[in-house]
Amino acid sequence: EAGVAQSPRYKIIEKRQSVAFWCNPISGHATLYWYQQILGQGPKLLIQFQNNGVVDDSQLPKDRFSAERLKGVDSTLKIQPAKLEDSAVYLCASSWGGGSSYGYTFGSGTRLTVV
Amino acid sequence: GQQLNQSPQSMFIQEGEDVSMNCTSSSIFNTWLWYKQDPGEGPVLLIALYKAGELTSNGRLTAQFGITRKDSFLNISASIPSDVGIYFCAGHAGNMLTFGGGTRLMVKP
């Protein structure tokens, strides 16, 4: 089966600019997650979708970050305006959902550098 | 929020040696997962543990789900150079997956 697809792989922007990341989960996976991974740390959950509804966005900096999952498939994560501390790898993951970790799979991530 | 303490933070070993790393938490998890992350890639699942006390092997890897459901360990036997990478534990409860800080493994040929 195809894995979780993410694009772009790399992005360099200046602070205060905006940026968007795209994720296509594994077909049939109801749950989609966005993680932020700062260099040297484990991934931190930003937002979780179940189909097209938000399950948990408690750690999403909502003043600058937004995410949507229209039609319950693809998802985009946006940062506007970006800050230097947003430099990180943004990982998308998907799973079958229903409270189970079964099938939990990560994409290769988008490495964001804010200068 | 939930936190996982993973140790050691890094290990530098000789090829052929065995490796052990562990994670502890103040919270109970229903599932423990162990991932490996290579540079420029997302984490890849190595082993999943679903029951307290469960001991599971995957080739040279062995992991256990602690009886208290608050800890887990991963052992790698007879390490080889391609074992180099960062290993993460993750605990799953409800709909949330919480990651440890990672163990960076370096193997000297």
PDB file of N, CA and C in Angstrom, chain B residues 4-105:
ATOM      1  N   LEU B   4       6.921  11.226  28.592  1.00  0.00           N
ATOM      2  CA  LEU B   4       7.686   9.996  28.583  1.00  0.00           C
ATOM      3  C   LEU B   4       9.151  10.329  28.770  1.00  0.00           C
ATOM      4  N   ASN B   5       9.783   9.645  29.715  1.00  0.00           N
ATOM      5  CA  ASN B   5      11.204   9.819  29.959  1.00  0.00           C
ATOM      6  C   ASN B   5      11.942   8.668  29.310  1.00  0.00           C
ATOM      7  N   GLN B   6      12.732   8.969  28.302  1.00  0.00           N
ATOM      8  CA  GLN B   6      13.446   7.938  27.568  1.00  0.00           C
ATOM      9  C   GLN B   6      14.932   8.031  27.878  1.00  0.00           C
ATOM     10  N   SER B   7      15.545   6.874  28.130  1.00  0.00           N
ATOM     11  CA  SER B   7      16.974   6.865  28.415  1.00  0.00           C
ATOM     12  C   SER B   7      17.629   5.615  27.832  1.00  0.00           C
ATOM     13  N   PRO B   8      18.927   5.702  27.513  1.00  0.00           N
ATOM     14  CA  PRO B   8      19.728   6.918  27.592  1.00  0.00           C
ATOM     15  C   PRO B   8      19.429   7.851  26.423  1.00  0.00           C
ATOM     16  N   GLN B   9      19.935   9.061  26.492  1.00  0.00           N
ATOM     17  CA  GLN B   9      19.728  10.013  25.394  1.00  0.00           C
ATOM     18  C   GLN B   9      20.564   9.633  24.187  1.00  0.00           C
ATOM     19  N   SER B  10      21.742   9.048  24.441  1.00  0.00           N
ATOM     20  CA  SER B  10      22.591   8.625  23.335  1.00  0.00           C
ATOM     21  C   SER B  10      23.465   7.461  23.786  1.00  0.00           C
ATOM     22  N   MET B  11      23.874   6.664  22.803  1.00  0.00           N
ATOM     23  CA  MET B  11      24.732   5.522  23.072  1.00  0.00           C
ATOM     24  C   MET B  11      25.721   5.385  21.920  1.00  0.00           C
ATOM     25  N   PHE B  12      26.975   5.098  22.263  1.00  0.00           N
ATOM     26  CA  PHE B  12      27.994   4.861  21.247  1.00  0.00           C
ATOM     27  C   PHE B  12      28.586   3.501  21.556  1.00  0.00           C
ATOM     28  N   ILE B  13      28.309   2.530  20.685  1.00  0.00           N
ATOM     29  CA  ILE B  13      28.698   1.162  20.990  1.00  0.00           C
ATOM     30  C   ILE B  13      29.512   0.563  19.858  1.00  0.00           C
ATOM     31  N   GLN B  14      30.110  -0.569  20.161  1.00  0.00           N
ATOM     32  CA  GLN B  14      30.881  -1.308  19.180  1.00  0.00           C
ATOM     33  C   GLN B  14      29.950  -2.266  18.433  1.00  0.00           C
ATOM     34  N   GLU B  15      30.190  -2.421  17.162  1.00  0.00           N
ATOM     35  CA  GLU B  15      29.413  -3.382  16.377  1.00  0.00           C
ATOM     36  C   GLU B  15      29.448  -4.754  17.055  1.00  0.00           C
ATOM     37  N   GLY B  16      28.298  -5.405  17.117  1.00  0.00           N
ATOM     38  CA  GLY B  16      28.214  -6.722  17.740  1.00  0.00           C
ATOM     39  C   GLY B  16      27.713  -6.685  19.171  1.00  0.00           C
ATOM     40  N   GLU B  17      27.766  -5.508  19.797  1.00  0.00           N
ATOM     41  CA  GLU B  17      27.294  -5.395  21.171  1.00  0.00           C
ATOM     42  C   GLU B  17      25.766  -5.355  21.215  1.00  0.00           C
ATOM     43  N   ASP B  18      25.239  -5.703  22.381  1.00  0.00           N
ATOM     44  CA  ASP B  18      23.797  -5.579  22.609  1.00  0.00           C
ATOM     45  C   ASP B  18      23.481  -4.187  23.158  1.00  0.00           C
ATOM     46  N   VAL B  19      22.262  -3.732  22.889  1.00  0.00           N
ATOM     47  CA  VAL B  19      21.830  -2.389  23.283  1.00  0.00           C
ATOM     48  C   VAL B  19      20.516  -2.497  24.044  1.00  0.00           C
ATOM     49  N   SER B  20      20.366  -1.655  25.048  1.00  0.00           N
ATOM     50  CA  SER B  20      19.100  -1.616  25.780  1.00  0.00           C
ATOM     51  C   SER B  20      18.717  -0.172  26.052  1.00  0.00           C
ATOM     52  N   MET B  21      17.456   0.155  25.814  1.00  0.00           N
ATOM     53  CA  MET B  21      16.944   1.493  26.104  1.00  0.00           C
ATOM     54  C   MET B  21      15.547   1.354  26.687  1.00  0.00           C
ATOM     55  N   ASN B  22      15.120   2.356  27.445  1.00  0.00           N
ATOM     56  CA  ASN B  22      13.810   2.213  28.072  1.00  0.00           C
ATOM     57  C   ASN B  22      13.080   3.539  28.185  1.00  0.00           C
ATOM     58  N   CYS B  23      11.804   3.417  28.449  1.00  0.00           N
ATOM     59  CA  CYS B  23      10.934   4.572  28.629  1.00  0.00           C
ATOM     60  C   CYS B  23      10.088   4.377  29.871  1.00  0.00           C
ATOM     61  N   THR B  24       9.923   5.451  30.617  1.00  0.00           N
ATOM     62  CA  THR B  24       9.050   5.414  31.781  1.00  0.00           C
ATOM     63  C   THR B  24       8.105   6.607  31.731  1.00  0.00           C
ATOM     64  N   SER B  25       6.963   6.423  32.372  1.00  0.00           N
ATOM     65  CA  SER B  25       5.953   7.466  32.364  1.00  0.00           C
ATOM     66  C   SER B  25       5.218   7.484  33.690  1.00  0.00           C
ATOM     67  N   SER B  26       4.648   8.614  34.015  1.00  0.00           N
ATOM     68  CA  SER B  26       3.800   8.697  35.198  1.00  0.00           C
ATOM     69  C   SER B  26       2.362   8.313  34.842  1.00  0.00           C
ATOM     70  N   SER B  27       2.093   8.161  33.560  1.00  0.00           N
ATOM     71  CA  SER B  27       0.745   7.831  33.094  1.00  0.00           C
ATOM     72  C   SER B  27       0.693   6.404  32.555  1.00  0.00           C
ATOM     73  N   ILE B  28      -0.482   5.851  32.562  1.00  0.00           N
ATOM     74  CA  ILE B  28      -0.718   4.512  32.017  1.00  0.00           C
ATOM     75  C   ILE B  28      -1.027   4.612  30.531  1.00  0.00           C
ATOM     76  N   PHE B  29      -0.456   3.695  29.754  1.00  0.00           N
ATOM     77  CA  PHE B  29      -0.746   3.631  28.331  1.00  0.00           C
ATOM     78  C   PHE B  29      -1.352   2.283  27.964  1.00  0.00           C
ATOM     79  N   ASN B  30      -2.172   2.282  26.915  1.00  0.00           N
ATOM     80  CA  ASN B  30      -2.791   1.047  26.431  1.00  0.00           C
ATOM     81  C   ASN B  30      -1.908   0.321  25.438  1.00  0.00           C
ATOM     82  N   THR B  31      -1.049   1.084  24.787  1.00  0.00           N
ATOM     83  CA  THR B  31      -0.152   0.536  23.766  1.00  0.00           C
ATOM     84  C   THR B  31       1.193   1.223  23.877  1.00  0.00           C
ATOM     85  N   TRP B  32       2.248   0.436  23.707  1.00  0.00           N
ATOM     86  CA  TRP B  32       3.596   1.017  23.606  1.00  0.00           C
ATOM     87  C   TRP B  32       4.125   0.715  22.210  1.00  0.00           C
ATOM     88  N   LEU B  33       4.706   1.726  21.605  1.00  0.00           N
ATOM     89  CA  LEU B  33       5.261   1.579  20.258  1.00  0.00           C
ATOM     90  C   LEU B  33       6.720   2.004  20.277  1.00  0.00           C
ATOM     91  N   TRP B  34       7.531   1.325  19.486  1.00  0.00           N
ATOM     92  CA  TRP B  34       8.934   1.717  19.323  1.00  0.00           C
ATOM     93  C   TRP B  34       9.183   2.023  17.848  1.00  0.00           C
ATOM     94  N   TYR B  35       9.771   3.202  17.618  1.00  0.00           N
ATOM     95  CA  TYR B  35      10.054   3.676  16.266  1.00  0.00           C
ATOM     96  C   TYR B  35      11.541   3.908  16.082  1.00  0.00           C
ATOM     97  N   LYS B  36      11.983   3.830  14.820  1.00  0.00           N
ATOM     98  CA  LYS B  36      13.340   4.243  14.454  1.00  0.00           C
ATOM     99  C   LYS B  36      13.214   5.345  13.407  1.00  0.00           C
ATOM    100  N   GLN B  37      14.017   6.382  13.563  1.00  0.00           N
ATOM    101  CA  GLN B  37      13.985   7.494  12.625  1.00  0.00           C
ATOM    102  C   GLN B  37      15.375   7.706  12.044  1.00  0.00           C
ATOM    103  N   ASP B  38      15.474   7.589  10.739  1.00  0.00           N
ATOM    104  CA  ASP B  38      16.717   7.890  10.034  1.00  0.00           C
ATOM    105  C   ASP B  38      16.706   9.358   9.621  1.00  0.00           C
ATOM    106  N   PRO B  39      17.865   9.948   9.394  1.00  0.00           N
ATOM    107  CA  PRO B  39      17.923  11.367   9.009  1.00  0.00           C
ATOM    108  C   PRO B  39      17.081  11.661   7.775  1.00  0.00           C
ATOM    109  N   GLY B  40      16.268  12.702   7.870  1.00  0.00           N
ATOM    110  CA  GLY B  40      15.459  13.119   6.724  1.00  0.00           C
ATOM    111  C   GLY B  40      14.231  12.287   6.469  1.00  0.00           C
ATOM    112  N   GLU B  41      13.934  11.385   7.383  1.00  0.00           N
ATOM    113  CA  GLU B  41      12.760  10.525   7.204  1.00  0.00           C
ATOM    114  C   GLU B  41      11.844  10.618   8.407  1.00  0.00           C
ATOM    115  N   GLY B  42      10.614  10.143   8.228  1.00  0.00           N
ATOM    116  CA  GLY B  42       9.709  10.062   9.361  1.00  0.00           C
ATOM    117  C   GLY B  42       9.990   8.809  10.178  1.00  0.00           C
ATOM    118  N   PRO B  43       9.482   8.736  11.395  1.00  0.00           N
ATOM    119  CA  PRO B  43       9.661   7.536  12.224  1.00  0.00           C
ATOM    120  C   PRO B  43       9.030   6.313  11.565  1.00  0.00           C
ATOM    121  N   VAL B  44       9.701   5.188  11.675  1.00  0.00           N
ATOM    122  CA  VAL B  44       9.207   3.927  11.126  1.00  0.00           C
ATOM    123  C   VAL B  44       8.959   2.974  12.283  1.00  0.00           C
ATOM    124  N   LEU B  45       7.786   2.365  12.309  1.00  0.00           N
ATOM    125  CA  LEU B  45       7.418   1.475  13.403  1.00  0.00           C
ATOM    126  C   LEU B  45       8.269   0.207  13.405  1.00  0.00           C
ATOM    127  N   LEU B  46       8.824  -0.115  14.579  1.00  0.00           N
ATOM    128  CA  LEU B  46       9.622  -1.335  14.743  1.00  0.00           C
ATOM    129  C   LEU B  46       8.811  -2.431  15.428  1.00  0.00           C
ATOM    130  N   ILE B  47       8.246  -2.076  16.558  1.00  0.00           N
ATOM    131  CA  ILE B  47       7.501  -3.054  17.372  1.00  0.00           C
ATOM    132  C   ILE B  47       6.334  -2.342  18.035  1.00  0.00           C
ATOM    133  N   ALA B  48       5.199  -3.050  18.104  1.00  0.00           N
ATOM    134  CA  ALA B  48       4.020  -2.553  18.821  1.00  0.00           C
ATOM    135  C   ALA B  48       3.664  -3.553  19.916  1.00  0.00           C
ATOM    136  N   LEU B  49       3.350  -3.029  21.095  1.00  0.00           N
ATOM    137  CA  LEU B  49       3.010  -3.859  22.257  1.00  0.00           C
ATOM    138  C   LEU B  49       1.626  -3.457  22.734  1.00  0.00           C
ATOM    139  N   TYR B  50       0.743  -4.455  22.907  1.00  0.00           N
ATOM    140  CA  TYR B  50      -0.660  -4.154  23.172  1.00  0.00           C
ATOM    141  C   TYR B  50      -1.149  -4.622  24.546  1.00  0.00           C
ATOM    142  N   LYS B  51      -0.345  -5.468  25.227  1.00  0.00           N
ATOM    143  CA  LYS B  51      -0.806  -5.997  26.514  1.00  0.00           C
ATOM    144  C   LYS B  51       0.280  -5.843  27.566  1.00  0.00           C
ATOM    145  N   ALA B  52      -0.124  -5.499  28.786  1.00  0.00           N
ATOM    146  CA  ALA B  52       0.829  -5.415  29.886  1.00  0.00           C
ATOM    147  C   ALA B  52       1.533  -6.747  30.054  1.00  0.00           C
ATOM    148  N   GLY B  53       2.873  -6.683  30.182  1.00  0.00           N
ATOM    149  CA  GLY B  53       3.662  -7.895  30.331  1.00  0.00           C
ATOM    150  C   GLY B  53       4.087  -8.520  29.010  1.00  0.00           C
ATOM    151  N   GLU B  54       3.537  -8.058  27.922  1.00  0.00           N
ATOM    152  CA  GLU B  54       3.835  -8.642  26.611  1.00  0.00           C
ATOM    153  C   GLU B  54       5.305  -8.477  26.253  1.00  0.00           C
ATOM    154  N   LEU B  55       5.892  -9.548  25.755  1.00  0.00           N
ATOM    155  CA  LEU B  55       7.271  -9.533  25.274  1.00  0.00           C
ATOM    156  C   LEU B  55       7.229  -9.901  23.798  1.00  0.00           C
ATOM    157  N   THR B  56       7.712  -9.037  22.941  1.00  0.00           N
ATOM    158  CA  THR B  56       7.608  -9.251  21.499  1.00  0.00           C
ATOM    159  C   THR B  56       8.964  -9.077  20.832  1.00  0.00           C
ATOM    160  N   SER B  57       9.249  -9.948  19.869  1.00  0.00           N
ATOM    161  CA  SER B  57      10.507  -9.857  19.127  1.00  0.00           C
ATOM    162  C   SER B  57      10.252  -9.610  17.657  1.00  0.00           C
ATOM    163  N   ASN B  58      11.201  -8.910  17.043  1.00  0.00           N
ATOM    164  CA  ASN B  58      11.179  -8.654  15.609  1.00  0.00           C
ATOM    165  C   ASN B  58      12.615  -8.740  15.136  1.00  0.00           C
ATOM    166  N   GLY B  59      13.037  -9.946  14.740  1.00  0.00           N
ATOM    167  CA  GLY B  59      14.439 -10.149  14.361  1.00  0.00           C
ATOM    168  C   GLY B  59      15.341  -9.981  15.567  1.00  0.00           C
ATOM    169  N   ARG B  60      16.273  -9.043  15.459  1.00  0.00           N
ATOM    170  CA  ARG B  60      17.207  -8.806  16.567  1.00  0.00           C
ATOM    171  C   ARG B  60      16.637  -7.866  17.626  1.00  0.00           C
ATOM    172  N   LEU B  61      15.431  -7.413  17.432  1.00  0.00           N
ATOM    173  CA  LEU B  61      14.804  -6.485  18.374  1.00  0.00           C
ATOM    174  C   LEU B  61      13.854  -7.232  19.303  1.00  0.00           C
ATOM    175  N   THR B  62      13.890  -6.859  20.565  1.00  0.00           N
ATOM    176  CA  THR B  62      12.954  -7.393  21.552  1.00  0.00           C
ATOM    177  C   THR B  62      12.450  -6.241  22.398  1.00  0.00           C
ATOM    178  N   ALA B  63      11.146  -6.187  22.606  1.00  0.00           N
ATOM    179  CA  ALA B  63      10.576  -5.123  23.426  1.00  0.00           C
ATOM    180  C   ALA B  63       9.578  -5.718  24.397  1.00  0.00           C
ATOM    181  N   GLN B  64       9.420  -5.060  25.527  1.00  0.00           N
ATOM    182  CA  GLN B  64       8.453  -5.512  26.534  1.00  0.00           C
ATOM    183  C   GLN B  64       7.594  -4.362  27.016  1.00  0.00           C
ATOM    184  N   PHE B  65       6.351  -4.667  27.264  1.00  0.00           N
ATOM    185  CA  PHE B  65       5.352  -3.754  27.811  1.00  0.00           C
ATOM    186  C   PHE B  65       5.332  -4.009  29.313  1.00  0.00           C
ATOM    187  N   GLY B  66       5.699  -3.021  30.114  1.00  0.00           N
ATOM    188  CA  GLY B  66       5.792  -3.206  31.548  1.00  0.00           C
ATOM    189  C   GLY B  66       4.464  -3.585  32.204  1.00  0.00           C
ATOM    190  N   ILE B  67       4.556  -4.349  33.269  1.00  0.00           N
ATOM    191  CA  ILE B  67       3.370  -4.815  33.985  1.00  0.00           C
ATOM    192  C   ILE B  67       2.518  -3.650  34.491  1.00  0.00           C
ATOM    193  N   THR B  68       3.170  -2.595  34.917  1.00  0.00           N
ATOM    194  CA  THR B  68       2.433  -1.443  35.444  1.00  0.00           C
ATOM    195  C   THR B  68       1.807  -0.591  34.336  1.00  0.00           C
ATOM    196  N   ARG B  69       2.144  -0.895  33.092  1.00  0.00           N
ATOM    197  CA  ARG B  69       1.692  -0.150  31.902  1.00  0.00           C
ATOM    198  C   ARG B  69       2.269   1.250  31.839  1.00  0.00           C
ATOM    199  N   LYS B  70       3.310   1.486  32.666  1.00  0.00           N
ATOM    200  CA  LYS B  70       3.918   2.809  32.684  1.00  0.00           C
ATOM    201  C   LYS B  70       5.338   2.787  32.136  1.00  0.00           C
ATOM    202  N   ASP B  71       5.790   1.637  31.629  1.00  0.00           N
ATOM    203  CA  ASP B  71       7.150   1.593  31.127  1.00  0.00           C
ATOM    204  C   ASP B  71       7.309   0.522  30.049  1.00  0.00           C
ATOM    205  N   SER B  72       8.390   0.645  29.306  1.00  0.00           N
ATOM    206  CA  SER B  72       8.698  -0.303  28.249  1.00  0.00           C
ATOM    207  C   SER B  72      10.188  -0.253  27.968  1.00  0.00           C
ATOM    208  N   PHE B  73      10.735  -1.374  27.509  1.00  0.00           N
ATOM    209  CA  PHE B  73      12.136  -1.354  27.092  1.00  0.00           C
ATOM    210  C   PHE B  73      12.276  -1.963  25.706  1.00  0.00           C
ATOM    211  N   LEU B  74      13.366  -1.591  25.046  1.00  0.00           N
ATOM    212  CA  LEU B  74      13.724  -2.146  23.735  1.00  0.00           C
ATOM    213  C   LEU B  74      15.157  -2.630  23.804  1.00  0.00           C
ATOM    214  N   ASN B  75      15.385  -3.867  23.399  1.00  0.00           N
ATOM    215  CA  ASN B  75      16.729  -4.411  23.297  1.00  0.00           C
ATOM    216  C   ASN B  75      17.056  -4.692  21.840  1.00  0.00           C
ATOM    217  N   ILE B  76      18.284  -4.403  21.464  1.00  0.00           N
ATOM    218  CA  ILE B  76      18.801  -4.752  20.142  1.00  0.00           C
ATOM    219  C   ILE B  76      19.997  -5.653  20.371  1.00  0.00           C
ATOM    220  N   SER B  77      19.960  -6.839  19.810  1.00  0.00           N
ATOM    221  CA  SER B  77      21.073  -7.771  20.000  1.00  0.00           C
ATOM    222  C   SER B  77      22.010  -7.717  18.796  1.00  0.00           C
ATOM    223  N   ALA B  78      23.285  -7.949  19.069  1.00  0.00           N
ATOM    224  CA  ALA B  78      24.305  -8.047  18.021  1.00  0.00           C
ATOM    225  C   ALA B  78      24.201  -6.891  17.039  1.00  0.00           C
ATOM    226  N   SER B  79      24.398  -5.678  17.520  1.00  0.00           N
ATOM    227  CA  SER B  79      24.197  -4.478  16.710  1.00  0.00           C
ATOM    228  C   SER B  79      25.073  -4.493  15.452  1.00  0.00           C
ATOM    229  N   ILE B  80      24.543  -3.871  14.418  1.00  0.00           N
ATOM    230  CA  ILE B  80      25.247  -3.728  13.144  1.00  0.00           C
ATOM    231  C   ILE B  80      25.222  -2.251  12.753  1.00  0.00           C
ATOM    232  N   PRO B  81      26.094  -1.826  11.836  1.00  0.00           N
ATOM    233  CA  PRO B  81      26.169  -0.393  11.493  1.00  0.00           C
ATOM    234  C   PRO B  81      24.840   0.222  11.055  1.00  0.00           C
ATOM    235  N   SER B  82      23.987  -0.527  10.394  1.00  0.00           N
ATOM    236  CA  SER B  82      22.715   0.048   9.922  1.00  0.00           C
ATOM    237  C   SER B  82      21.706   0.260  11.048  1.00  0.00           C
ATOM    238  N   ASP B  83      22.051  -0.133  12.270  1.00  0.00           N
ATOM    239  CA  ASP B  83      21.185   0.149  13.415  1.00  0.00           C
ATOM    240  C   ASP B  83      21.301   1.614  13.838  1.00  0.00           C
ATOM    241  N   VAL B  84      22.271   2.322  13.290  1.00  0.00           N
ATOM    242  CA  VAL B  84      22.453   3.731  13.621  1.00  0.00           C
ATOM    243  C   VAL B  84      21.175   4.516  13.327  1.00  0.00           C
ATOM    244  N   GLY B  85      20.802   5.375  14.247  1.00  0.00           N
ATOM    245  CA  GLY B  85      19.621   6.202  14.070  1.00  0.00           C
ATOM    246  C   GLY B  85      19.098   6.654  15.418  1.00  0.00           C
ATOM    247  N   ILE B  86      17.927   7.246  15.407  1.00  0.00           N
ATOM    248  CA  ILE B  86      17.299   7.679  16.651  1.00  0.00           C
ATOM    249  C   ILE B  86      16.092   6.789  16.906  1.00  0.00           C
ATOM    250  N   TYR B  87      16.019   6.239  18.095  1.00  0.00           N
ATOM    251  CA  TYR B  87      14.932   5.353  18.482  1.00  0.00           C
ATOM    252  C   TYR B  87      13.997   6.104  19.430  1.00  0.00           C
ATOM    253  N   PHE B  88      12.712   6.038  19.122  1.00  0.00           N
ATOM    254  CA  PHE B  88      11.716   6.702  19.942  1.00  0.00           C
ATOM    255  C   PHE B  88      10.737   5.685  20.511  1.00  0.00           C
ATOM    256  N   CYS B  89      10.407   5.842  21.791  1.00  0.00           N
ATOM    257  CA  CYS B  89       9.269   5.129  22.333  1.00  0.00           C
ATOM    258  C   CYS B  89       8.059   6.046  22.212  1.00  0.00           C
ATOM    259  N   ALA B  90       6.893   5.446  22.186  1.00  0.00           N
ATOM    260  CA  ALA B  90       5.657   6.229  22.144  1.00  0.00           C
ATOM    261  C   ALA B  90       4.577   5.454  22.867  1.00  0.00           C
ATOM    262  N   GLY B  91       3.830   6.149  23.683  1.00  0.00           N
ATOM    263  CA  GLY B  91       2.716   5.541  24.394  1.00  0.00           C
ATOM    264  C   GLY B  91       1.399   6.025  23.822  1.00  0.00           C
ATOM    265  N   HIS B  92       0.487   5.090  23.650  1.00  0.00           N
ATOM    266  CA  HIS B  92      -0.811   5.430  23.069  1.00  0.00           C
ATOM    267  C   HIS B  92      -1.907   5.230  24.110  1.00  0.00           C
ATOM    268  N   ALA B  93      -2.717   6.271  24.295  1.00  0.00           N
ATOM    269  CA  ALA B  93      -3.860   6.193  25.208  1.00  0.00           C
ATOM    270  C   ALA B  93      -4.947   7.094  24.660  1.00  0.00           C
ATOM    271  N   GLY B  94      -6.181   6.597  24.654  1.00  0.00           N
ATOM    272  CA  GLY B  94      -7.257   7.362  24.046  1.00  0.00           C
ATOM    273  C   GLY B  94      -6.955   7.525  22.578  1.00  0.00           C
ATOM    274  N   ASN B  95      -6.932   8.733  22.110  1.00  0.00           N
ATOM    275  CA  ASN B  95      -6.605   8.993  20.708  1.00  0.00           C
ATOM    276  C   ASN B  95      -5.247   9.661  20.557  1.00  0.00           C
ATOM    277  N   MET B  96      -4.456   9.645  21.623  1.00  0.00           N
ATOM    278  CA  MET B  96      -3.212  10.411  21.591  1.00  0.00           C
ATOM    279  C   MET B  96      -1.986   9.509  21.667  1.00  0.00           C
ATOM    280  N   LEU B  97      -0.990   9.860  20.862  1.00  0.00           N
ATOM    281  CA  LEU B  97       0.306   9.179  20.878  1.00  0.00           C
ATOM    282  C   LEU B  97       1.326  10.175  21.414  1.00  0.00           C
ATOM    283  N   THR B  98       2.002   9.803  22.511  1.00  0.00           N
ATOM    284  CA  THR B  98       2.992  10.672  23.147  1.00  0.00           C
ATOM    285  C   THR B  98       4.368  10.061  22.970  1.00  0.00           C
ATOM    286  N   PHE B  99       5.330  10.882  22.526  1.00  0.00           N
ATOM    287  CA  PHE B  99       6.667  10.394  22.234  1.00  0.00           C
ATOM    288  C   PHE B  99       7.653  10.713  23.351  1.00  0.00           C
ATOM    289  N   GLY B 100       8.627   9.801  23.515  1.00  0.00           N
ATOM    290  CA  GLY B 100       9.778  10.093  24.344  1.00  0.00           C
ATOM    291  C   GLY B 100      10.743  10.989  23.592  1.00  0.00           C
ATOM    292  N   GLY B 101      11.819  11.386  24.271  1.00  0.00           N
ATOM    293  CA  GLY B 101      12.765  12.312  23.676  1.00  0.00           C
ATOM    294  C   GLY B 101      13.747  11.675  22.705  1.00  0.00           C
ATOM    295  N   GLY B 102      13.769  10.356  22.652  1.00  0.00           N
ATOM    296  CA  GLY B 102      14.623   9.667  21.695  1.00  0.00           C
ATOM    297  C   GLY B 102      15.943   9.195  22.281  1.00  0.00           C
ATOM    298  N   THR B 103      16.469   8.117  21.723  1.00  0.00           N
ATOM    299  CA  THR B 103      17.815   7.615  22.039  1.00  0.00           C
ATOM    300  C   THR B 103      18.593   7.572  20.738  1.00  0.00           C
ATOM    301  N   ARG B 104      19.672   8.335  20.680  1.00  0.00           N
ATOM    302  CA  ARG B 104      20.520   8.351  19.482  1.00  0.00           C
ATOM    303  C   ARG B 104      21.550   7.246  19.605  1.00  0.00           C
ATOM    304  N   LEU B 105      21.494   6.295  18.662  1.00  0.00           N
ATOM    305  CA  LEU B 105      22.404   5.156  18.681  1.00  0.00           C
ATOM    306  C   LEU B 105      23.468   5.327  17.615  1.00  0.00           C
TER     307      LEU B 105
END
